[in-house]
Each structure stands twice: as structure tokens, then as C-alpha cells.
Short mmCIF file of C-alpha atoms in Angstrom, two decimals:
data_model
loop_
_atom_site.label_atom_id
_atom_site.label_comp_id
_atom_site.label_asym_id
_atom_site.label_seq_id
_atom_site.Cartn_x
_atom_site.Cartn_y
_atom_site.Cartn_z
CA UNK A 1 -0.05 -0.06 -0.06
CA UNK A 2 1.30 3.51 -0.89
CA UNK A 3 -0.04 6.57 0.88
CA UNK A 4 -0.86 9.67 -1.08
CA UNK A 5 -0.46 12.82 1.08
CA UNK A 6 -1.95 16.26 0.16
CA UNK A 7 0.19 19.43 0.80
CA UNK A 8 -1.19 20.05 4.38
CA UNK A 9 -0.53 16.38 5.46
CA UNK A 10 2.99 16.46 4.10
CA UNK A 11 3.56 19.91 5.91
CA UNK A 12 2.39 18.16 9.08
CA UNK A 13 4.64 15.24 8.79
CA UNK A 14 7.75 17.30 8.02
CA UNK A 15 6.92 19.72 10.92
CA UNK A 16 6.48 16.80 13.24
CA UNK A 17 9.92 15.26 12.20
CA UNK A 18 11.72 18.48 12.69
CA UNK A 19 10.04 19.76 15.94
CA UNK A 20 9.33 16.50 17.69
CA UNK A 21 12.06 14.09 16.60
CA UNK A 22 14.54 16.99 16.44
CA UNK A 23 15.75 16.15 12.78
CA UNK A 24 17.20 19.40 11.58
CA UNK A 25 15.69 20.76 8.38
CA UNK A 26 19.14 21.04 6.82
CA UNK A 27 19.67 17.38 7.34
CA UNK A 28 16.46 16.54 5.48
CA UNK A 29 17.47 18.98 2.72
CA UNK A 30 20.73 17.30 2.24
CA UNK A 31 19.05 13.83 1.99
CA UNK A 32 16.45 15.15 -0.44
CA UNK A 33 19.24 16.66 -2.62
CA UNK A 34 21.16 13.38 -2.69
CA UNK A 35 18.22 11.41 -3.52
CA UNK A 36 17.73 13.56 -6.67
CA UNK A 37 21.47 13.15 -7.58
CA UNK A 38 21.29 9.37 -6.91
CA UNK A 39 18.45 9.19 -9.45
CA UNK A 40 20.28 11.04 -11.97
CA UNK A 41 23.16 8.66 -11.64
CA UNK A 42 21.30 5.66 -11.31
CA UNK A 43 19.69 6.35 -14.62
CA UNK A 44 22.69 7.51 -16.53
CA UNK A 45 21.53 10.93 -17.24
CA UNK A 46 24.09 12.97 -18.99
CA UNK A 47 25.31 15.76 -16.54
CA UNK A 48 27.65 17.68 -19.13
CA UNK A 49 25.36 20.81 -18.90
CA UNK A 50 22.89 20.94 -16.04
CA UNK A 51 20.65 23.81 -15.42
CA UNK A 52 18.91 24.15 -11.98
CA UNK A 53 16.11 26.70 -11.35
CA UNK A 54 15.54 27.34 -7.72
CA UNK A 55 12.91 29.43 -5.83
CA UNK A 56 13.07 31.14 -2.53
CA UNK A 57 11.55 28.33 -0.29
CA UNK A 58 13.00 25.03 0.94
CA UNK A 59 12.38 23.53 -2.46
CA UNK A 60 14.75 26.07 -3.81
CA UNK A 61 17.15 25.17 -1.07
CA UNK A 62 17.16 21.53 -2.40
CA UNK A 63 17.93 22.82 -5.84
CA UNK A 64 21.16 24.69 -4.58
CA UNK A 65 22.09 21.51 -2.50
CA UNK A 66 21.78 19.43 -5.53
CA UNK A 67 23.74 21.97 -7.56
CA UNK A 68 26.51 21.75 -4.95
CA UNK A 69 26.68 17.91 -5.02
CA UNK A 70 26.80 17.87 -8.82
CA UNK A 71 29.61 20.42 -8.92
CA UNK A 72 31.68 18.14 -6.59
CA UNK A 73 31.25 15.44 -9.09
CA UNK A 74 32.61 17.50 -11.89
CA UNK A 75 29.34 18.51 -13.57
CA UNK A 76 28.78 21.71 -15.31
CA UNK A 77 26.04 23.39 -13.29
CA UNK A 78 24.23 26.65 -14.28
CA UNK A 79 22.16 27.70 -11.19
CA UNK A 80 19.37 30.15 -11.64
CA UNK A 81 17.74 31.85 -8.86
CA UNK A 82 14.28 32.82 -9.66
CA UNK A 83 12.81 33.82 -6.41
CA UNK A 84 12.88 36.95 -4.26
CA UNK A 85 15.93 37.56 -2.05
CA UNK A 86 13.79 38.91 0.77
CA UNK A 87 11.53 35.81 0.80
CA UNK A 88 14.27 33.14 1.14
CA UNK A 89 14.10 30.61 4.07
CA UNK A 90 17.00 30.37 6.41
CA UNK A 91 17.87 26.97 4.73
CA UNK A 92 17.86 28.28 1.30
CA UNK A 93 20.23 31.14 2.25
CA UNK A 94 22.44 28.77 3.86
CA UNK A 95 22.47 26.38 0.79
CA UNK A 96 23.21 29.43 -1.52
CA UNK A 97 26.22 30.38 0.41
CA UNK A 98 27.54 26.76 0.36
CA UNK A 99 26.90 26.63 -3.34
CA UNK A 100 28.85 29.77 -3.98
CA UNK A 101 31.67 28.48 -1.65
CA UNK A 102 31.90 25.33 -3.75
CA UNK A 103 32.75 27.60 -6.78
CA UNK A 104 29.16 27.91 -8.15
CA UNK A 105 27.74 30.99 -9.93
CA UNK A 106 24.26 31.96 -9.40
CA UNK A 107 22.17 33.80 -12.13
CA UNK A 108 19.01 35.50 -11.92
CA UNK A 109 18.03 35.04 -15.69
CA UNK A 110 17.26 31.73 -17.53
CA UNK A 111 19.06 31.64 -20.88
CA UNK A 112 17.79 29.15 -23.40
CA UNK A 113 20.81 26.93 -24.13
CA UNK A 114 21.40 23.23 -24.96
CA UNK A 115 21.16 21.97 -21.49
CA UNK A 116 21.50 18.10 -20.97
CA UNK A 117 19.35 18.32 -17.85
CA UNK A 118 16.94 20.85 -16.47
CA UNK A 119 16.02 20.40 -12.77
CA UNK A 120 12.97 22.28 -11.44
CA UNK A 121 13.28 23.30 -7.77
CA UNK A 122 11.10 26.38 -8.23
CA UNK A 123 8.10 25.66 -6.09
CA UNK A 124 7.30 22.89 -3.69
CA UNK A 125 4.10 21.18 -2.39
CA UNK A 126 2.91 24.32 -0.75
CA UNK A 127 2.00 26.12 -4.01
CA UNK A 128 -1.74 27.14 -4.11
CA UNK A 129 -1.85 30.30 -6.28
CA UNK A 130 -1.97 30.31 -10.10
CA UNK A 131 1.54 30.91 -11.63
CA UNK A 132 1.65 34.18 -13.66
CA UNK A 133 4.28 36.85 -14.90
CA UNK A 134 7.91 35.95 -14.80
CA UNK A 135 7.46 32.57 -13.24
CA UNK A 136 5.14 31.60 -15.95
CA UNK A 137 7.67 32.77 -18.62
CA UNK A 138 10.42 30.82 -16.73
CA UNK A 139 8.47 27.65 -16.93
CA UNK A 140 7.66 27.93 -20.55
CA UNK A 141 11.45 28.41 -21.32
CA UNK A 142 12.28 25.38 -19.19
CA UNK A 143 9.67 23.24 -20.95
CA UNK A 144 10.98 24.36 -24.34
CA UNK A 145 14.52 22.86 -23.37
CA UNK A 146 15.59 19.75 -25.35
CA UNK A 147 17.31 18.29 -22.15
CA UNK A 148 15.86 15.72 -19.74
CA UNK A 149 13.73 17.23 -17.00
CA UNK A 150 13.80 16.38 -13.36
CA UNK A 151 11.14 17.80 -10.93
CA UNK A 152 12.20 18.18 -7.17
CA UNK A 153 9.39 16.71 -4.98
CA UNK A 154 6.57 17.79 -7.48
CA UNK A 155 6.51 19.64 -10.81
CA UNK A 156 6.17 23.51 -10.25
CA UNK A 157 2.67 24.47 -11.16
CA UNK A 158 1.07 21.06 -10.01
CA UNK A 159 -1.16 21.22 -6.99
CA UNK A 160 0.09 18.58 -4.57
CA UNK A 161 -3.52 18.21 -3.25
CA UNK A 162 -5.63 18.00 -6.34
CA UNK A 163 -3.39 17.49 -9.31
CA UNK A 164 -4.73 20.66 -10.89
CA UNK A 165 -2.34 22.54 -13.06
CA UNK A 166 -2.20 26.14 -11.63
CA UNK A 167 -1.91 28.13 -14.96
CA UNK A 168 1.29 26.39 -16.22
CA UNK A 169 3.47 23.48 -14.94
CA UNK A 170 6.80 21.96 -15.50
CA UNK A 171 6.71 18.92 -17.78
CA UNK A 172 9.05 16.57 -16.22
CA UNK A 173 10.39 13.28 -17.40
CA UNK A 174 10.98 12.09 -13.82
CA UNK A 175 9.92 13.38 -10.42
CA UNK A 176 11.85 12.40 -7.20
CA UNK A 177 9.27 13.01 -4.34
CA UNK A 178 10.09 12.80 -0.77
CA UNK A 179 9.02 10.20 1.68
CA UNK A 180 5.61 9.66 0.56
CA UNK A 181 3.80 10.05 -2.86
CA UNK A 182 1.72 13.20 -3.34
CA UNK A 183 -1.89 12.84 -4.47
CA UNK A 184 -1.40 15.40 -7.09
CA UNK A 185 1.24 13.21 -8.77
CA UNK A 186 -1.15 10.44 -9.12
CA UNK A 187 -4.24 12.03 -10.52
CA UNK A 188 -4.93 13.93 -13.82
CA UNK A 189 -3.75 16.29 -15.08
CA UNK A 190 -0.73 16.39 -12.65
CA UNK A 191 0.44 12.80 -13.34
CA UNK A 192 0.82 13.84 -16.92
CA UNK A 193 3.37 16.34 -15.89
CA UNK A 194 5.29 14.20 -13.35
CA UNK A 195 6.75 11.48 -15.58
CA UNK A 196 8.35 8.61 -13.74
CA UNK A 197 7.82 9.05 -10.02
CA UNK A 198 10.06 7.84 -7.38
CA UNK A 199 9.47 8.37 -3.65
CA UNK A 200 12.82 8.62 -1.78
CA UNK A 201 12.92 7.96 1.87
CA UNK A 202 14.67 10.90 3.58
CA UNK A 203 13.65 10.17 7.17
CA UNK A 204 10.47 12.16 7.54
CA UNK A 205 7.98 10.41 10.02
CA UNK A 206 4.55 10.34 8.36
CA UNK A 207 3.03 7.59 10.61
CA UNK A 208 0.86 9.98 12.37
CA UNK A 209 -0.85 11.44 9.32
CA UNK A 210 -1.16 8.07 7.41
CA UNK A 211 -3.18 6.84 10.43
CA UNK A 212 -5.96 9.27 9.88
CA UNK A 213 -8.92 8.20 8.03
CA UNK A 214 -8.75 11.29 5.85
CA UNK A 215 -5.80 9.84 3.97
CA UNK A 216 -5.67 8.64 0.42
CA UNK A 217 -3.82 5.43 -0.87
CA UNK A 218 -3.24 3.06 -3.75
CA UNK A 219 -2.81 -0.74 -3.73
CA UNK A 220 -0.24 -2.84 -5.37
CA UNK A 221 -0.31 -6.47 -6.45
CA UNK A 222 0.64 -8.03 -3.15
CA UNK A 223 -2.32 -5.97 -1.44
CA UNK A 224 -4.82 -7.17 -4.04
CA UNK A 225 -3.54 -10.91 -3.63
CA UNK A 226 -4.21 -10.68 0.22
CA UNK A 227 -7.74 -9.19 -0.51
CA UNK A 228 -8.95 -12.02 -2.91
CA UNK A 229 -11.91 -14.01 -1.69
CA UNK A 230 -10.85 -17.54 -0.41
CA UNK A 231 -11.77 -20.39 -2.55
CA UNK A 232 -12.11 -23.46 -0.43
CA UNK A 233 -11.95 -26.88 -2.04
CA UNK A 234 -14.85 -28.13 -0.01
CA UNK A 235 -17.37 -25.71 -1.38
CA UNK A 236 -20.34 -25.57 -3.81
CA UNK A 237 -22.12 -22.89 -5.87
CA UNK A 238 -23.97 -21.76 -2.76
CA UNK A 239 -20.66 -21.08 -1.05
CA UNK A 240 -19.87 -18.28 -3.37
CA UNK A 241 -23.11 -16.41 -3.15
CA UNK A 242 -26.30 -15.59 -4.81
CA UNK A 243 -26.60 -12.33 -6.89
CA UNK A 244 -29.86 -10.78 -7.86
CA UNK A 245 -29.34 -8.54 -10.78
CA UNK A 246 -32.19 -6.20 -11.64
CA UNK A 247 -31.14 -4.94 -15.02
CA UNK A 248 -32.21 -4.39 -18.66
CA UNK A 249 -35.37 -2.72 -19.94
CA UNK A 250 -36.53 -3.51 -23.60
CA UNK A 251 -33.60 -3.21 -25.93
CA UNK A 252 -31.09 -3.20 -23.15
CA UNK A 253 -30.34 -6.78 -22.58
CA UNK A 254 -26.60 -6.23 -23.25
CA UNK A 255 -26.23 -4.41 -19.93
CA UNK A 256 -27.71 -7.34 -18.03
CA UNK A 257 -25.57 -9.72 -19.95
CA UNK A 258 -22.31 -8.00 -19.38
CA UNK A 259 -22.90 -7.44 -15.58
CA UNK A 260 -24.02 -11.09 -15.06
CA UNK A 261 -21.04 -12.48 -17.35
CA UNK A 262 -18.49 -10.37 -15.19
CA UNK A 263 -20.12 -11.55 -12.03
CA UNK A 264 -19.70 -15.33 -13.15
CA UNK A 265 -16.07 -14.78 -14.17
CA UNK A 266 -15.19 -12.91 -10.91
CA UNK A 267 -16.33 -16.14 -9.02
CA UNK A 268 -19.85 -15.71 -8.10
CA UNK A 269 -21.80 -18.97 -7.57
CA UNK A 270 -25.33 -17.98 -8.78
CA UNK A 271 -26.66 -15.08 -10.76
CA UNK A 272 -30.32 -14.45 -11.19
CA UNK A 273 -31.21 -11.80 -13.67
CA UNK A 274 -34.68 -10.04 -13.04
CA UNK A 275 -35.52 -8.41 -16.39
CA UNK A 276 -38.40 -7.49 -18.68
CA UNK A 277 -39.92 -10.35 -20.70
CA UNK A 278 -38.59 -8.98 -24.07
CA UNK A 279 -34.93 -9.86 -22.85
CA UNK A 280 -35.63 -13.58 -21.74
CA UNK A 281 -34.82 -15.27 -25.00
CA UNK A 282 -31.72 -13.15 -25.70
CA UNK A 283 -30.32 -13.62 -22.22
CA UNK A 284 -31.01 -17.28 -22.18
CA UNK A 285 -28.94 -17.65 -25.31
CA UNK A 286 -26.26 -15.10 -24.29
CA UNK A 287 -25.79 -16.59 -20.70
CA UNK A 288 -27.29 -19.93 -20.18
CA UNK A 289 -25.48 -20.14 -16.60
CA UNK A 290 -27.78 -17.46 -15.26
CA UNK A 291 -31.35 -17.89 -13.93
CA UNK A 292 -33.61 -15.68 -15.94
CA UNK A 293 -36.80 -14.31 -14.23
CA UNK A 294 -38.78 -12.05 -16.46
CA UNK A 295 -41.66 -9.61 -15.70
CA UNK A 296 -44.12 -7.60 -17.81
CA UNK A 297 -45.60 -5.57 -14.84
CA UNK A 298 -44.81 -4.51 -11.41
CA UNK A 299 -45.23 -7.33 -8.95
CA UNK A 300 -44.05 -6.60 -5.45
CA UNK A 301 -44.72 -10.06 -4.16
CA UNK A 302 -42.48 -11.78 -6.75
CA UNK A 303 -39.81 -8.96 -6.15
CA UNK A 304 -39.96 -9.62 -2.43
CA UNK A 305 -39.29 -13.31 -2.98
CA UNK A 306 -36.25 -12.42 -5.17
CA UNK A 307 -34.83 -9.98 -2.67
CA UNK A 308 -35.16 -12.75 0.08
CA UNK A 309 -33.20 -15.28 -2.16
CA UNK A 310 -30.28 -12.92 -2.70
CA UNK A 311 -26.98 -12.39 -0.78
CA UNK A 312 -26.22 -9.22 -2.83
CA UNK A 313 -28.50 -7.06 -5.18
CA UNK A 314 -27.38 -5.08 -8.13
CA UNK A 315 -29.85 -2.72 -9.63
CA UNK A 316 -29.68 -0.38 -12.53
CA UNK A 317 -27.60 -1.41 -15.66
CA UNK A 318 -29.81 -0.78 -18.52
CA UNK A 319 -32.71 -0.52 -16.32
CA UNK A 320 -34.31 2.65 -17.93
CA UNK A 321 -36.20 5.47 -16.03
CA UNK A 322 -39.70 4.50 -16.73
CA UNK A 323 -42.28 4.44 -13.88
CA UNK A 324 -42.01 0.87 -13.61
CA UNK A 325 -38.28 1.11 -13.08
CA UNK A 326 -38.83 3.73 -10.54
CA UNK A 327 -41.26 1.60 -8.67
CA UNK A 328 -38.95 -1.27 -8.70
CA UNK A 329 -35.97 0.82 -7.35
CA UNK A 330 -38.30 2.30 -4.65
CA UNK A 331 -39.44 -1.21 -3.46
CA UNK A 332 -35.85 -2.35 -3.36
CA UNK A 333 -34.76 0.63 -1.31
CA UNK A 334 -37.49 -0.07 1.15
CA UNK A 335 -37.02 -3.90 1.38
CA UNK A 336 -33.62 -4.85 0.59
CA UNK A 337 -31.70 -6.48 3.62
CA UNK A 338 -28.41 -7.34 2.01
CA UNK A 339 -25.84 -5.19 0.35
CA UNK A 340 -26.95 -3.51 -2.85
CA UNK A 341 -25.15 -1.88 -5.64
CA UNK A 342 -26.86 0.87 -7.50
CA UNK A 343 -25.63 1.80 -10.89
CA UNK A 344 -26.31 3.50 -14.09
CA UNK A 345 -30.16 4.18 -14.47
CA UNK A 346 -30.69 3.39 -10.88
CA UNK A 347 -28.28 6.43 -10.16
CA UNK A 348 -30.32 8.58 -12.60
CA UNK A 349 -33.57 7.63 -10.84
CA UNK A 350 -32.11 8.56 -7.49
CA UNK A 351 -30.80 11.87 -8.81
CA UNK A 352 -34.20 12.85 -9.89
CA UNK A 353 -36.02 11.90 -6.54
CA UNK A 354 -34.44 13.41 -3.44
CA UNK A 355 -36.72 11.37 -1.25
CA UNK A 356 -35.39 8.18 -2.63
CA UNK A 357 -31.84 9.56 -1.77
CA UNK A 358 -32.79 9.79 1.78
CA UNK A 359 -33.74 6.11 1.75
CA UNK A 360 -30.19 5.23 1.25
CA UNK A 361 -29.35 6.14 4.93
CA UNK A 362 -29.09 3.15 7.21
CA UNK A 363 -28.63 0.70 4.34
CA UNK A 364 -25.62 -1.14 2.84
CA UNK A 365 -25.33 0.47 -0.44
CA UNK A 366 -22.53 0.91 -3.08
CA UNK A 367 -22.97 3.63 -5.58
CA UNK A 368 -21.01 3.65 -8.85
CA UNK A 369 -21.44 7.12 -10.50
CA UNK A 370 -19.09 8.37 -13.27
CA UNK A 371 -18.43 12.19 -12.77
CA UNK A 372 -21.52 13.32 -14.73
CA UNK A 373 -23.82 10.97 -12.75
CA UNK A 374 -22.11 12.31 -9.53
CA UNK A 375 -22.91 15.81 -10.62
CA UNK A 376 -26.55 14.95 -10.95
CA UNK A 377 -26.50 13.22 -7.49
CA UNK A 378 -24.75 16.11 -5.75
CA UNK A 379 -26.16 19.03 -7.75
CA UNK A 380 -22.66 20.33 -8.21
CA UNK A 381 -20.89 21.17 -11.60
CA UNK A 382 -18.45 18.92 -12.97
CA UNK A 383 -15.59 21.41 -12.72
CA UNK A 384 -16.28 21.83 -8.96
CA UNK A 385 -16.34 18.14 -8.55
CA UNK A 386 -12.98 17.44 -10.37
CA UNK A 387 -11.29 20.04 -8.16
CA UNK A 388 -12.72 18.82 -4.72
CA UNK A 389 -13.05 15.05 -5.27
CA UNK A 390 -11.88 14.13 -1.81
CA UNK A 391 -14.06 16.70 0.15
CA UNK A 392 -17.09 15.67 -2.02
CA UNK A 393 -16.51 12.16 -1.16
CA UNK A 394 -16.20 12.71 2.33
CA UNK A 395 -19.39 14.80 2.57
CA UNK A 396 -21.44 12.40 0.41
CA UNK A 397 -20.41 9.14 2.30
CA UNK A 398 -20.89 10.94 5.52
CA UNK A 399 -24.37 12.12 4.76
CA UNK A 400 -25.70 8.97 3.27
CA UNK A 401 -23.68 6.16 4.95
CA UNK A 402 -22.76 4.61 1.58
CA UNK A 403 -19.52 3.37 -0.18
CA UNK A 404 -19.16 5.57 -3.17
CA UNK A 405 -17.09 5.06 -6.47
CA UNK A 406 -16.15 8.10 -8.34
CA UNK A 407 -15.59 6.65 -11.92
CA UNK A 408 -12.97 8.72 -13.83
CA UNK A 409 -9.58 8.40 -15.44
CA UNK A 410 -8.53 7.88 -11.95
CA UNK A 411 -11.22 6.23 -10.08
CA UNK A 412 -11.72 7.02 -6.40
CA UNK A 413 -13.51 4.74 -3.61
CA UNK A 414 -14.47 5.98 -0.23
CA UNK A 415 -16.85 5.05 2.49
CA UNK A 416 -18.17 6.62 5.76
CA UNK A 417 -14.87 7.70 7.77
CA UNK A 418 -12.74 5.51 5.61
CA UNK A 419 -9.57 6.54 3.67
CA UNK A 420 -10.01 7.26 -0.04
CA UNK A 421 -8.63 4.73 -2.41
CA UNK A 422 -7.15 6.15 -5.65
CA UNK A 423 -7.03 3.51 -8.48
CA UNK A 424 -3.88 3.24 -10.82
CA UNK A 425 -4.87 0.26 -12.82
CA UNK A 426 -6.78 0.81 -16.21
CA UNK A 427 -6.41 2.86 -19.34
CA UNK A 428 -8.30 4.85 -21.97
CA UNK A 429 -9.16 1.69 -23.98
CA UNK A 430 -11.89 1.15 -21.31
CA UNK A 431 -13.76 4.21 -22.20
CA UNK A 432 -16.49 2.31 -24.06
CA UNK A 433 -20.29 1.74 -23.44
CA UNK A 434 -20.71 -1.28 -21.06
CA UNK A 435 -17.54 -0.83 -19.03
CA UNK A 436 -19.45 0.23 -16.03
CA UNK A 437 -21.80 -2.76 -16.21
CA UNK A 438 -18.70 -5.05 -16.00
CA UNK A 439 -17.51 -3.25 -13.01
CA UNK A 440 -20.94 -3.58 -11.17
CA UNK A 441 -20.69 -7.42 -11.90
CA UNK A 442 -17.24 -7.78 -10.59
CA UNK A 443 -18.09 -5.85 -7.41
CA UNK A 444 -21.33 -7.75 -6.87
CA UNK A 445 -19.33 -11.10 -7.22
CA UNK A 446 -16.75 -9.98 -4.54
CA UNK A 447 -19.54 -9.10 -2.07
CA UNK A 448 -21.29 -12.45 -2.82
CA UNK A 449 -18.02 -14.22 -1.86
CA UNK A 450 -17.88 -12.44 1.46
CA UNK A 451 -16.16 -9.01 1.02
CA UNK A 452 -17.93 -5.90 2.41
CA UNK A 453 -18.96 -3.23 0.08
CA UNK A 454 -15.86 -0.92 0.57
CA UNK A 455 -13.41 -3.87 0.25
CA UNK A 456 -15.25 -5.15 -2.79
CA UNK A 457 -15.26 -1.68 -4.36
CA UNK A 458 -11.57 -1.28 -3.88
CA UNK A 459 -10.50 -4.85 -5.16
CA UNK A 460 -13.25 -4.65 -7.94
CA UNK A 461 -12.05 -1.22 -9.37
CA UNK A 462 -8.39 -2.57 -9.25
CA UNK A 463 -9.29 -5.81 -10.76
CA UNK A 464 -11.59 -4.15 -13.52
CA UNK A 465 -8.52 -1.95 -14.43
CA UNK A 466 -6.09 -4.94 -14.68
CA UNK A 467 -8.65 -6.64 -17.02
CA UNK A 468 -8.72 -3.32 -19.11
CA UNK A 469 -4.85 -3.35 -19.28
CA UNK A 470 -4.80 -7.05 -20.35
CA UNK A 471 -7.45 -6.32 -23.10
CA UNK A 472 -5.49 -3.25 -24.28
CA UNK A 473 -2.11 -5.22 -24.47
CA UNK A 474 -3.87 -7.90 -26.50
CA UNK A 475 -6.07 -5.68 -28.66
CA UNK A 476 -4.71 -2.34 -28.62
CA UNK A 477 -5.95 1.03 -27.43
CA UNK A 478 -8.95 1.54 -29.80
CA UNK A 479 -10.44 -1.91 -30.14
CA UNK A 480 -11.48 -2.97 -26.68
CA UNK A 481 -14.99 -3.58 -26.14
CA UNK A 482 -16.79 -4.22 -22.86
CA UNK A 483 -17.22 -7.95 -23.47
CA UNK A 484 -13.49 -8.02 -24.24
CA UNK A 485 -12.91 -6.27 -20.75
CA UNK A 486 -15.04 -8.92 -19.14
CA UNK A 487 -13.30 -11.72 -20.96
CA UNK A 488 -10.02 -10.68 -19.55
CA UNK A 489 -11.08 -10.88 -15.82
CA UNK A 490 -9.62 -14.25 -15.68
CA UNK A 491 -6.27 -13.27 -16.86
CA UNK A 492 -6.43 -10.35 -14.39
CA UNK A 493 -7.21 -12.64 -11.52
CA UNK A 494 -4.36 -14.94 -12.36
CA UNK A 495 -2.00 -11.94 -12.66
CA UNK A 496 -2.99 -11.04 -8.94
CA UNK A 497 -2.62 -14.61 -7.77
CA UNK A 498 0.78 -14.82 -9.51
CA UNK A 499 1.88 -11.46 -8.26
CA UNK A 500 3.19 -10.13 -11.56
CA UNK A 501 2.30 -6.62 -12.54
CA UNK A 502 3.54 -3.24 -12.35
CA UNK A 503 0.37 -1.74 -10.93
#
């Protein structure tokens, strides 16, 4: 598991290390600088002409320390101080003096030359304002350089807390960040500016902040392996759960099929599809393993019986938003006693009826909106949601007591007073109709096999992304369909079991 800290959390960890553990800031700065030099050397970067651009804060101090170490190794170093003299921290003043004593020369203007390496030490994780004026011009010149580019801790111009680009940002080939990964380095658009990200241990104690529930994190292959449901040899189909899938209005049998197919491939024991009569024959041919129960009109007695049969309910894929669909969802909200996943049209019905939203409270629900659906659920514009994903997550899950999946290029998962998971598996090939139906089936299967809603959402999103990566590797970035995504679930599970992937 890797923690992703925001700017405030990283500052708190840094402050605790310096004030409570009595580790001098200068020591941390030297370690940070050495970590950057180590990265350059380990990756055989050409240091024949290095340019380092430093600011007034401690990130700038890191830059001067890097310059001094490189000078001692015989590198040709051009140091540009782009900050204000009166704003320098004590550590930066000290590092500037040490750099000059080592024979270095400090400029205040960036000259466009053929540098082999450009190092960005202009702004650190504390930046929160938009970059303008001479700093903007400086970054544009640095980005135009043909040399390799290294960001110190975080590319200048990227928000450490949101990944937002604050007007302009340094486009790095690599970023050496310190102690813990920063959230802004892992989400879009910030991750597109960071290049290869390496987290260097420089001795900052972040244990206190990582124990808080308002932390974000990612998982790796070993974490996922530990999370997989157990498959005992002395078991039967009933051991792996019964899923009731309420899905598919007329003409939308595909959504029900994809969800049920994914659920079976993820290990569910039994799947019963509750759908309109028009879909019966189609689904019986597409997925003969499923139980098909069809309806023409609303029948609460029949639906009550189905709910009592299920270990988990999934409602919404291709359901439509007719009065019949609304009645079915309303009945489920009032009578379901097991975990329930609400997806697609189920979310659209919820968003249009605030009374139904209130019925979520006290239940065991997993909601799976993409950002446009989340906008309807929260009555917040998309731009606001993308800039405030964590705070929106925390408010929504606290208000309704649900597990929430915010589907996007980087999907987030959260729950009531639970840390927010940020998913790094998956790719743009998955941006096709039906992909969400597959995800719902995966999560339903994991719940059916004993995982709680939050655990199933985290593992399910990760597994779904791995399947997408496997499908892309076989079929290319353009030609992956949702059924291909479902078809690669098996290889994704084997990948987790075998412990071989970079995600």
C-alpha cells in the first residue's frame, strides 16, 4: 500500500519530524538533494550541462544543494535563482552560500541553451496560487529545453493536493518526491506532468498522518492478492453467493448480460437476472449459466421473494427510467436487507428524486457514478467536482452512509470515515459503453463471496482496471469492447494470484 499525501498532510509530517523528533531541516534537505542526484546517476543521465532553477522556499534550497553535490562530481552546473531575496528561508540562504563557496555561480536570468538536464526546484508542495508573470515565462522556457527534465518533489505548477495545473506547470520526465507520494502526482492532469515518479525515503516520519482516516492511498499487486476471496476446495455454488441482478429494460439486454457475465467470471456462485420479458430469450442464449426471471408489470410479491433469495443485489444497468423502473427501485430501497449496488439508470432515478436519496441512509449500498452522474446526484457542476473530489467524497459518504465509487480516469473509492482509495490500474481503451456494467458485476461477485462493500469496491475497481490493461495489451488502445474487458477478468485474477504486474 502506498499513501498519497496532500500538501497539508506532508507539511504536518515534515513539521513533526523537525520539531518533535529533532531532525534538523538542513539534514532533510541534504538527504533530499542526494536522492535526486542518486536518481540522475542511477539512470545514467548526461550531466555535461545541467541547469537548476530554484525558488526562495525550501524546494529552492534543495535545488542549491543538488547543484553543490553535482559540482563536486565534476558536472557543469548553471544555477538560476528565480525567487525573491527577501523571501528566502534560512535553509535556502545557507544552501546558496554553500553553493557559492563550492565555486558555483548564481544567475537571476534563465538563458535558453542546450542543457542536457533541466532541474525544477522552483516551487514545492505548498503552491496554491496560479502561476503568472515571470514565473510563467520561466516555466515555458524550461519546458522548451531539449534536455531531460527532473522535478524536485513535485513539478512546479501542479497542486500537490488535487493534481490541478495552476496556470502552467513544469513537464518533467521524472519526479523524485520525498518520503510519501503526493496525491497530485497520481491524478490527472498532474500525473501527466510528473513523468516517472520515485518516492525517496529521507527520514520524514509520516506515521501520524497516515493513520488518519482522511488519507488517500493506492494498492499494489501484493495488497490485491491478500484481498482476494478464499476459494475453499470443500465448497459448492452456494458457497460463493447468490446475486440478484435487476437490469435491462426493452432493448437493453446487453447491460444485463455484461454485468452477469462479469459476475460469474469473478467467481460468483449463482446469478439471477430479473428483467423485462422481451429480454428473456436473448439472455437465455447469451448466458445460459444465469437464472432468468422476466416480468411485464410491477409485482411486489415476486420482487420481495427475489430479494429474500439474494446475498447481494445489483440494480440499474440498462434498467431505464420509466415509472415501472422507478417503482422497482423504490421497492428495493424499502425492502432490501443485503448489500445493494446501485448503478447506471438506478443512479439517474435516485438523482431525480431526493426522497429516494434519503432512503439510502441506514442501508448497505455501493453507488457507482461516473462524474456526470455524480454531478446529478450532488447538484454540483463537473468542474467543482473534479477540483474537490476528496471533500465531495467525504461529505457524500458521511451524509448517506454509503460506499461511493467516483468513476473517472483515476477512479476514487470512499466510505463513511474511511480512507479514499485512488486506483492506478486501467487505461483509456476502457472508455466504452458497457464498461461500467462489467465493473458492477465484478463488485457484486466480490460481495457475494464475502467481502464488504468498501473492500469489494476497492478490489473490484483494481481488478477491473487490470482486466482493461490485459485487454489493451492484446487488442490495442482503440479496439477493446466491454465484452473483451469482461473476457480478460480471468487473466487479471491470475495476474493477481501470481503477483506479476507493475500496478
